[in-house]
Amino acid sequence: MDKDIKVTLKVWRQKGPKAKGQFETYPMEINQSVSFLEMLDILNERLINEGKEPIVFDHDCREGICGMCSLYVNGHPHGPATGATTCQLYMRRFHDGETITIEPWRSAGFPVIRDLMVDRSAYDKIMQAGGFVSVNTGGVPDANAIPISKKNADLAMDAAACIGCGACAAACKNGSAMLFVSAKVSQLALLPQGRVEAARRAKAMVAKMDELGFGNCTNTRACEMECPKNISVSNIARLNREFISAKLKD
């Protein structure tokens, strides 16, 4: 049975991208059945009633789909739960008397907007660079009529599970976005509809990633370990093959 616990929150507060930030401490008594974001909502209600500035943080669907809940909790992107986003994290994961440290993503590619909210539009720009199919494929045929092997279809669907939350770059010591980019390249490269622009896509998305200040991949696999959708680093190998193939064609 869930019970009330007392925790101490150490929350990163920062008024703007160029402002100097600092941790502020908030004691909380909360029931373990409450979700992590609901706990922050309750804290914000308290701060507003006290005439203080509420904590700014991103959220949207609260169903583990949108990837907006980009919080670093106790040194882990999205918190200690495996294969889950912050909005799927519940206070029963924490113990009575525990101190919980909450930070924004720490990556040059994701500058802080305010408090716990970061600008993740860099991922949108990478997608705009090549994460699309412009060929006219006509109407939607019956799925069983599309000549795609079961293995490739499954791999493409696994890659498409990426929600673009940014946990991979936040977890990487180099701030690399390779897991995200490779997932988006893979989901198209594995399908016949995506082969038309395959070479241009790989080069354009990698170039945009580098331009936006993300670091290089050194295969520490921290991205894979912290990804809430369990995206495999095998996609990075596929991206490398696609990129090298495109360069050889040049």
PDB file of C-alpha atoms in Angstrom:
ATOM      1  CA  MET A   1       0.000   0.000   0.000  1.00  0.00           C
ATOM      2  CA  ASP A   2       1.315   3.441  -0.945  1.00  0.00           C
ATOM      3  CA  LYS A   3       2.146   5.765   1.934  1.00  0.00           C
ATOM      4  CA  ASP A   4       3.132   9.378   2.482  1.00  0.00           C
ATOM      5  CA  ILE A   5       6.864  10.060   2.390  1.00  0.00           C
ATOM      6  CA  LYS A   6       8.979  13.098   3.107  1.00  0.00           C
ATOM      7  CA  VAL A   7      11.529  14.038   0.450  1.00  0.00           C
ATOM      8  CA  THR A   8      13.829  16.986  -0.179  1.00  0.00           C
ATOM      9  CA  LEU A   9      13.847  18.371  -3.703  1.00  0.00           C
ATOM     10  CA  LYS A  10      16.968  20.078  -5.054  1.00  0.00           C
ATOM     11  CA  VAL A  11      15.660  21.862  -8.138  1.00  0.00           C
ATOM     12  CA  TRP A  12      17.703  23.796 -10.699  1.00  0.00           C
ATOM     13  CA  ARG A  13      16.394  27.366 -11.059  1.00  0.00           C
ATOM     14  CA  GLN A  14      17.586  29.612 -13.883  1.00  0.00           C
ATOM     15  CA  LYS A  15      15.831  32.771 -15.074  1.00  0.00           C
ATOM     16  CA  GLY A  16      17.063  32.651 -18.652  1.00  0.00           C
ATOM     17  CA  PRO A  17      19.586  31.201 -21.114  1.00  0.00           C
ATOM     18  CA  LYS A  18      22.334  33.613 -20.088  1.00  0.00           C
ATOM     19  CA  ALA A  19      21.429  33.897 -16.405  1.00  0.00           C
ATOM     20  CA  LYS A  20      23.444  32.155 -13.716  1.00  0.00           C
ATOM     21  CA  GLY A  21      21.481  29.259 -12.288  1.00  0.00           C
ATOM     22  CA  GLN A  22      21.493  27.611  -8.879  1.00  0.00           C
ATOM     23  CA  PHE A  23      19.838  24.812  -6.941  1.00  0.00           C
ATOM     24  CA  GLU A  24      16.971  25.642  -4.607  1.00  0.00           C
ATOM     25  CA  THR A  25      15.744  23.248  -1.934  1.00  0.00           C
ATOM     26  CA  TYR A  26      12.095  22.395  -1.270  1.00  0.00           C
ATOM     27  CA  PRO A  27      10.871  19.963   1.404  1.00  0.00           C
ATOM     28  CA  MET A  28       7.859  17.909   0.315  1.00  0.00           C
ATOM     29  CA  GLU A  29       5.484  15.458   1.936  1.00  0.00           C
ATOM     30  CA  ILE A  30       3.830  13.439  -0.812  1.00  0.00           C
ATOM     31  CA  ASN A  31       1.976  10.169  -1.303  1.00  0.00           C
ATOM     32  CA  GLN A  32       3.877   7.489  -3.202  1.00  0.00           C
ATOM     33  CA  SER A  33       0.911   6.970  -5.558  1.00  0.00           C
ATOM     34  CA  VAL A  34       1.485  10.433  -7.066  1.00  0.00           C
ATOM     35  CA  SER A  35       3.377  10.702 -10.353  1.00  0.00           C
ATOM     36  CA  PHE A  36       6.608  12.695 -10.503  1.00  0.00           C
ATOM     37  CA  LEU A  37       5.092  15.469 -12.630  1.00  0.00           C
ATOM     38  CA  GLU A  38       2.000  15.632 -10.408  1.00  0.00           C
ATOM     39  CA  MET A  39       4.367  16.119  -7.488  1.00  0.00           C
ATOM     40  CA  LEU A  40       5.903  19.104  -9.310  1.00  0.00           C
ATOM     41  CA  ASP A  41       2.387  20.435  -9.989  1.00  0.00           C
ATOM     42  CA  ILE A  42       1.610  20.250  -6.258  1.00  0.00           C
ATOM     43  CA  LEU A  43       4.874  22.018  -5.453  1.00  0.00           C
ATOM     44  CA  ASN A  44       4.067  24.767  -7.981  1.00  0.00           C
ATOM     45  CA  GLU A  45       0.615  25.292  -6.453  1.00  0.00           C
ATOM     46  CA  ARG A  46       2.311  25.757  -3.087  1.00  0.00           C
ATOM     47  CA  LEU A  47       4.841  28.218  -4.512  1.00  0.00           C
ATOM     48  CA  ILE A  48       2.097  30.247  -6.225  1.00  0.00           C
ATOM     49  CA  ASN A  49       0.092  30.395  -2.980  1.00  0.00           C
ATOM     50  CA  GLU A  50       3.237  31.651  -1.242  1.00  0.00           C
ATOM     51  CA  GLY A  51       3.633  34.384  -3.874  1.00  0.00           C
ATOM     52  CA  LYS A  52       6.733  32.785  -5.374  1.00  0.00           C
ATOM     53  CA  GLU A  53       7.687  31.943  -8.970  1.00  0.00           C
ATOM     54  CA  PRO A  54       6.586  28.433  -9.991  1.00  0.00           C
ATOM     55  CA  ILE A  55       9.127  26.024 -11.440  1.00  0.00           C
ATOM     56  CA  VAL A  56       9.110  25.962 -15.236  1.00  0.00           C
ATOM     57  CA  PHE A  57       9.231  22.481 -16.768  1.00  0.00           C
ATOM     58  CA  ASP A  58       8.096  20.889 -20.039  1.00  0.00           C
ATOM     59  CA  HIS A  59       5.207  18.445 -20.288  1.00  0.00           C
ATOM     60  CA  ASP A  60       2.431  17.567 -22.713  1.00  0.00           C
ATOM     61  CA  CYS A  61       0.842  14.137 -23.173  1.00  0.00           C
ATOM     62  CA  ARG A  62       1.926  12.586 -19.844  1.00  0.00           C
ATOM     63  CA  GLU A  63       1.599   9.189 -21.495  1.00  0.00           C
ATOM     64  CA  GLY A  64       5.217   8.530 -22.498  1.00  0.00           C
ATOM     65  CA  ILE A  65       4.620   9.482 -26.128  1.00  0.00           C
ATOM     66  CA  CYS A  66       5.652  13.109 -26.745  1.00  0.00           C
ATOM     67  CA  GLY A  67       9.054  13.187 -25.008  1.00  0.00           C
ATOM     68  CA  MET A  68       8.499  16.682 -23.618  1.00  0.00           C
ATOM     69  CA  CYS A  69       9.103  15.706 -19.968  1.00  0.00           C
ATOM     70  CA  SER A  70      12.853  16.139 -20.333  1.00  0.00           C
ATOM     71  CA  LEU A  71      14.132  16.116 -16.750  1.00  0.00           C
ATOM     72  CA  TYR A  72      17.388  14.861 -15.288  1.00  0.00           C
ATOM     73  CA  VAL A  73      16.474  13.109 -12.026  1.00  0.00           C
ATOM     74  CA  ASN A  74      19.185  11.918  -9.633  1.00  0.00           C
ATOM     75  CA  GLY A  75      21.738  11.770 -12.439  1.00  0.00           C
ATOM     76  CA  HIS A  76      19.545   9.936 -14.948  1.00  0.00           C
ATOM     77  CA  PRO A  77      17.624  11.345 -17.921  1.00  0.00           C
ATOM     78  CA  HIS A  78      13.923  10.749 -17.128  1.00  0.00           C
ATOM     79  CA  GLY A  79      14.859   9.322 -13.724  1.00  0.00           C
ATOM     80  CA  PRO A  80      15.744   5.888 -12.318  1.00  0.00           C
ATOM     81  CA  ALA A  81      12.997   3.908 -14.103  1.00  0.00           C
ATOM     82  CA  THR A  82      14.178   1.835 -17.083  1.00  0.00           C
ATOM     83  CA  GLY A  83      12.338   2.192 -20.388  1.00  0.00           C
ATOM     84  CA  ALA A  84      10.129   5.023 -19.130  1.00  0.00           C
ATOM     85  CA  THR A  85       9.826   8.785 -19.474  1.00  0.00           C
ATOM     86  CA  THR A  86       9.622  11.199 -16.529  1.00  0.00           C
ATOM     87  CA  CYS A  87       5.832  11.374 -16.781  1.00  0.00           C
ATOM     88  CA  GLN A  88       5.699   7.599 -16.242  1.00  0.00           C
ATOM     89  CA  LEU A  89       7.767   7.873 -13.066  1.00  0.00           C
ATOM     90  CA  TYR A  90       5.947   7.586  -9.721  1.00  0.00           C
ATOM     91  CA  MET A  91       7.005   8.645  -6.256  1.00  0.00           C
ATOM     92  CA  ARG A  92       6.982   5.008  -5.096  1.00  0.00           C
ATOM     93  CA  ARG A  93      10.395   4.829  -6.786  1.00  0.00           C
ATOM     94  CA  PHE A  94      11.755   7.005  -3.980  1.00  0.00           C
ATOM     95  CA  HIS A  95      12.261   6.431  -0.275  1.00  0.00           C
ATOM     96  CA  ASP A  96      11.251   8.354   2.813  1.00  0.00           C
ATOM     97  CA  GLY A  97      13.883  10.967   3.660  1.00  0.00           C
ATOM     98  CA  GLU A  98      15.518  10.841   0.223  1.00  0.00           C
ATOM     99  CA  THR A  99      16.974  13.897  -1.521  1.00  0.00           C
ATOM    100  CA  ILE A 100      15.914  14.138  -5.177  1.00  0.00           C
ATOM    101  CA  THR A 101      18.030  16.276  -7.519  1.00  0.00           C
ATOM    102  CA  ILE A 102      16.187  17.629 -10.572  1.00  0.00           C
ATOM    103  CA  GLU A 103      18.051  19.298 -13.446  1.00  0.00           C
ATOM    104  CA  PRO A 104      17.452  20.247 -17.083  1.00  0.00           C
ATOM    105  CA  TRP A 105      19.181  18.447 -19.958  1.00  0.00           C
ATOM    106  CA  ARG A 106      22.909  19.236 -19.895  1.00  0.00           C
ATOM    107  CA  SER A 107      23.913  19.552 -23.545  1.00  0.00           C
ATOM    108  CA  ALA A 108      25.253  22.336 -25.750  1.00  0.00           C
ATOM    109  CA  GLY A 109      22.584  21.400 -28.291  1.00  0.00           C
ATOM    110  CA  PHE A 110      19.794  22.039 -25.742  1.00  0.00           C
ATOM    111  CA  PRO A 111      20.248  25.512 -24.202  1.00  0.00           C
ATOM    112  CA  VAL A 112      18.215  26.230 -21.072  1.00  0.00           C
ATOM    113  CA  ILE A 113      15.203  28.486 -21.620  1.00  0.00           C
ATOM    114  CA  ARG A 114      14.184  28.760 -17.978  1.00  0.00           C
ATOM    115  CA  ASP A 115      14.557  26.491 -14.936  1.00  0.00           C
ATOM    116  CA  LEU A 116      14.046  22.919 -16.159  1.00  0.00           C
ATOM    117  CA  MET A 117      12.887  23.783 -19.678  1.00  0.00           C
ATOM    118  CA  VAL A 118      15.375  23.523 -22.551  1.00  0.00           C
ATOM    119  CA  ASP A 119      15.194  24.410 -26.231  1.00  0.00           C
ATOM    120  CA  ARG A 120      14.997  21.077 -28.078  1.00  0.00           C
ATOM    121  CA  SER A 121      14.261  22.601 -31.478  1.00  0.00           C
ATOM    122  CA  ALA A 122      17.668  21.376 -32.680  1.00  0.00           C
ATOM    123  CA  TYR A 123      16.118  17.939 -33.165  1.00  0.00           C
ATOM    124  CA  ASP A 124      13.378  19.500 -35.302  1.00  0.00           C
ATOM    125  CA  LYS A 125      16.032  21.133 -37.479  1.00  0.00           C
ATOM    126  CA  ILE A 126      17.810  17.799 -37.938  1.00  0.00           C
ATOM    127  CA  MET A 127      14.522  16.220 -39.019  1.00  0.00           C
ATOM    128  CA  GLN A 128      13.870  19.084 -41.442  1.00  0.00           C
ATOM    129  CA  ALA A 129      17.312  18.491 -42.975  1.00  0.00           C
ATOM    130  CA  GLY A 130      16.433  15.017 -44.187  1.00  0.00           C
ATOM    131  CA  GLY A 131      14.088  13.014 -42.006  1.00  0.00           C
ATOM    132  CA  PHE A 132      11.297  12.808 -44.536  1.00  0.00           C
ATOM    133  CA  VAL A 133      10.232  11.135 -47.787  1.00  0.00           C
ATOM    134  CA  SER A 134       9.295  13.506 -50.611  1.00  0.00           C
ATOM    135  CA  VAL A 135       8.529  10.855 -53.257  1.00  0.00           C
ATOM    136  CA  ASN A 136       4.860  10.488 -54.134  1.00  0.00           C
ATOM    137  CA  THR A 137       3.989   6.969 -52.983  1.00  0.00           C
ATOM    138  CA  GLY A 138       0.325   7.233 -53.987  1.00  0.00           C
ATOM    139  CA  GLY A 139      -2.512   5.946 -51.874  1.00  0.00           C
ATOM    140  CA  VAL A 140      -2.042   3.618 -48.954  1.00  0.00           C
ATOM    141  CA  PRO A 141      -1.909   0.004 -50.238  1.00  0.00           C
ATOM    142  CA  ASP A 142      -2.749  -3.025 -48.164  1.00  0.00           C
ATOM    143  CA  ALA A 143       0.093  -3.674 -45.728  1.00  0.00           C
ATOM    144  CA  ASN A 144       0.503  -7.267 -46.872  1.00  0.00           C
ATOM    145  CA  ALA A 145       1.049  -6.088 -50.476  1.00  0.00           C
ATOM    146  CA  ILE A 146       4.154  -4.024 -49.665  1.00  0.00           C
ATOM    147  CA  PRO A 147       7.300  -6.071 -50.444  1.00  0.00           C
ATOM    148  CA  ILE A 148       9.147  -5.576 -47.149  1.00  0.00           C
ATOM    149  CA  SER A 149      10.680  -8.438 -45.212  1.00  0.00           C
ATOM    150  CA  LYS A 150       9.369  -9.075 -41.702  1.00  0.00           C
ATOM    151  CA  LYS A 151      12.838  -8.495 -40.261  1.00  0.00           C
ATOM    152  CA  ASN A 152      13.241  -5.066 -41.891  1.00  0.00           C
ATOM    153  CA  ALA A 153       9.694  -4.054 -41.035  1.00  0.00           C
ATOM    154  CA  ASP A 154      10.303  -4.910 -37.369  1.00  0.00           C
ATOM    155  CA  LEU A 155      13.637  -3.059 -37.297  1.00  0.00           C
ATOM    156  CA  ALA A 156      12.067   0.005 -38.932  1.00  0.00           C
ATOM    157  CA  MET A 157       9.238   0.014 -36.380  1.00  0.00           C
ATOM    158  CA  ASP A 158      11.724  -0.343 -33.517  1.00  0.00           C
ATOM    159  CA  ALA A 159      13.668   2.671 -34.817  1.00  0.00           C
ATOM    160  CA  ALA A 160      10.461   4.669 -35.332  1.00  0.00           C
ATOM    161  CA  ALA A 161       9.681   4.228 -31.627  1.00  0.00           C
ATOM    162  CA  CYS A 162      12.144   7.073 -30.926  1.00  0.00           C
ATOM    163  CA  ILE A 163      10.199  10.024 -29.505  1.00  0.00           C
ATOM    164  CA  GLY A 164      12.997  12.584 -29.943  1.00  0.00           C
ATOM    165  CA  CYS A 165      13.091  13.475 -26.248  1.00  0.00           C
ATOM    166  CA  GLY A 166      16.839  14.169 -26.191  1.00  0.00           C
ATOM    167  CA  ALA A 167      17.751  11.775 -23.375  1.00  0.00           C
ATOM    168  CA  CYS A 168      20.454  10.235 -25.575  1.00  0.00           C
ATOM    169  CA  ALA A 169      22.305  13.522 -26.027  1.00  0.00           C
ATOM    170  CA  ALA A 170      21.795  14.440 -22.369  1.00  0.00           C
ATOM    171  CA  ALA A 171      23.247  11.107 -21.234  1.00  0.00           C
ATOM    172  CA  CYS A 172      26.234  11.200 -23.595  1.00  0.00           C
ATOM    173  CA  LYS A 173      29.483  12.599 -22.162  1.00  0.00           C
ATOM    174  CA  ASN A 174      30.057  14.201 -25.587  1.00  0.00           C
ATOM    175  CA  GLY A 175      26.500  15.477 -26.005  1.00  0.00           C
ATOM    176  CA  SER A 176      26.129  13.381 -29.150  1.00  0.00           C
ATOM    177  CA  ALA A 177      22.779  13.083 -30.927  1.00  0.00           C
ATOM    178  CA  MET A 178      23.844  10.016 -32.906  1.00  0.00           C
ATOM    179  CA  LEU A 179      21.234   7.666 -31.415  1.00  0.00           C
ATOM    180  CA  PHE A 180      18.396  10.025 -32.352  1.00  0.00           C
ATOM    181  CA  VAL A 181      19.742  10.709 -35.852  1.00  0.00           C
ATOM    182  CA  SER A 182      20.482   7.040 -36.490  1.00  0.00           C
ATOM    183  CA  ALA A 183      16.973   6.013 -35.406  1.00  0.00           C
ATOM    184  CA  LYS A 184      15.398   8.520 -37.786  1.00  0.00           C
ATOM    185  CA  VAL A 185      17.699   7.477 -40.638  1.00  0.00           C
ATOM    186  CA  SER A 186      17.114   3.785 -39.932  1.00  0.00           C
ATOM    187  CA  GLN A 187      13.342   3.929 -39.931  1.00  0.00           C
ATOM    188  CA  LEU A 188      13.480   5.221 -43.519  1.00  0.00           C
ATOM    189  CA  ALA A 189      16.615   3.472 -44.783  1.00  0.00           C
ATOM    190  CA  LEU A 190      15.106   0.063 -44.033  1.00  0.00           C
ATOM    191  CA  LEU A 191      12.026   0.716 -46.164  1.00  0.00           C
ATOM    192  CA  PRO A 192      11.847   0.918 -49.986  1.00  0.00           C
ATOM    193  CA  GLN A 193      10.095   4.301 -49.799  1.00  0.00           C
ATOM    194  CA  GLY A 194      13.146   5.728 -48.043  1.00  0.00           C
ATOM    195  CA  ARG A 195      15.804   4.482 -50.441  1.00  0.00           C
ATOM    196  CA  VAL A 196      15.209   7.204 -53.035  1.00  0.00           C
ATOM    197  CA  GLU A 197      16.787   9.904 -50.868  1.00  0.00           C
ATOM    198  CA  ALA A 198      18.944   7.664 -48.686  1.00  0.00           C
ATOM    199  CA  ALA A 199      22.333   9.140 -49.604  1.00  0.00           C
ATOM    200  CA  ARG A 200      21.230  12.769 -49.376  1.00  0.00           C
ATOM    201  CA  ARG A 201      19.415  12.082 -46.106  1.00  0.00           C
ATOM    202  CA  ALA A 202      22.382  10.571 -44.293  1.00  0.00           C
ATOM    203  CA  LYS A 203      24.738  13.376 -45.307  1.00  0.00           C
ATOM    204  CA  ALA A 204      22.251  16.187 -44.622  1.00  0.00           C
ATOM    205  CA  MET A 205      21.182  14.991 -41.178  1.00  0.00           C
ATOM    206  CA  VAL A 206      24.741  14.307 -39.997  1.00  0.00           C
ATOM    207  CA  ALA A 207      25.873  17.716 -41.288  1.00  0.00           C
ATOM    208  CA  LYS A 208      23.012  19.472 -39.497  1.00  0.00           C
ATOM    209  CA  MET A 209      23.764  17.588 -36.281  1.00  0.00           C
ATOM    210  CA  ASP A 210      27.382  18.754 -36.403  1.00  0.00           C
ATOM    211  CA  GLU A 211      26.336  22.315 -37.262  1.00  0.00           C
ATOM    212  CA  LEU A 212      24.056  22.519 -34.215  1.00  0.00           C
ATOM    213  CA  GLY A 213      26.854  21.736 -31.770  1.00  0.00           C
ATOM    214  CA  PHE A 214      26.264  18.098 -30.865  1.00  0.00           C
ATOM    215  CA  GLY A 215      29.376  16.079 -30.056  1.00  0.00           C
ATOM    216  CA  ASN A 216      30.823  12.930 -31.590  1.00  0.00           C
ATOM    217  CA  CYS A 217      29.881   9.361 -30.712  1.00  0.00           C
ATOM    218  CA  THR A 218      32.571   7.382 -28.872  1.00  0.00           C
ATOM    219  CA  ASN A 219      30.461   4.254 -28.318  1.00  0.00           C
ATOM    220  CA  THR A 220      30.058   4.437 -24.543  1.00  0.00           C
ATOM    221  CA  ARG A 221      26.437   3.265 -25.044  1.00  0.00           C
ATOM    222  CA  ALA A 222      25.128   5.579 -22.317  1.00  0.00           C
ATOM    223  CA  CYS A 223      22.508   6.713 -24.836  1.00  0.00           C
ATOM    224  CA  GLU A 224      21.149   3.180 -25.236  1.00  0.00           C
ATOM    225  CA  MET A 225      21.120   2.598 -21.469  1.00  0.00           C
ATOM    226  CA  GLU A 226      19.143   5.774 -20.746  1.00  0.00           C
ATOM    227  CA  CYS A 227      16.782   5.794 -23.750  1.00  0.00           C
ATOM    228  CA  PRO A 228      13.167   5.557 -22.516  1.00  0.00           C
ATOM    229  CA  LYS A 229      12.205   3.653 -25.683  1.00  0.00           C
ATOM    230  CA  ASN A 230      15.192   1.270 -25.632  1.00  0.00           C
ATOM    231  CA  ILE A 231      16.492   2.331 -29.056  1.00  0.00           C
ATOM    232  CA  SER A 232      19.456   0.122 -29.988  1.00  0.00           C
ATOM    233  CA  VAL A 233      22.941   1.438 -30.831  1.00  0.00           C
ATOM    234  CA  SER A 234      22.857  -0.951 -33.798  1.00  0.00           C
ATOM    235  CA  ASN A 235      21.105   1.956 -35.516  1.00  0.00           C
ATOM    236  CA  ILE A 236      24.299   4.001 -35.151  1.00  0.00           C
ATOM    237  CA  ALA A 237      26.173   1.295 -37.065  1.00  0.00           C
ATOM    238  CA  ARG A 238      23.525   1.474 -39.780  1.00  0.00           C
ATOM    239  CA  LEU A 239      23.837   5.274 -39.950  1.00  0.00           C
ATOM    240  CA  ASN A 240      27.602   4.966 -40.315  1.00  0.00           C
ATOM    241  CA  ARG A 241      27.150   2.521 -43.197  1.00  0.00           C
ATOM    242  CA  GLU A 242      24.608   4.812 -44.875  1.00  0.00           C
ATOM    243  CA  PHE A 243      26.907   7.812 -44.462  1.00  0.00           C
ATOM    244  CA  ILE A 244      30.021   6.050 -45.777  1.00  0.00           C
ATOM    245  CA  SER A 245      28.063   4.647 -48.713  1.00  0.00           C
ATOM    246  CA  ALA A 246      26.813   8.143 -49.566  1.00  0.00           C
ATOM    247  CA  LYS A 247      30.350   9.540 -49.420  1.00  0.00           C
ATOM    248  CA  LEU A 248      31.683   6.790 -51.680  1.00  0.00           C
ATOM    249  CA  LYS A 249      28.978   7.555 -54.218  1.00  0.00           C
ATOM    250  CA  ASP A 250      30.170  11.172 -54.245  1.00  0.00           C
TER     251      ASP A 250
END
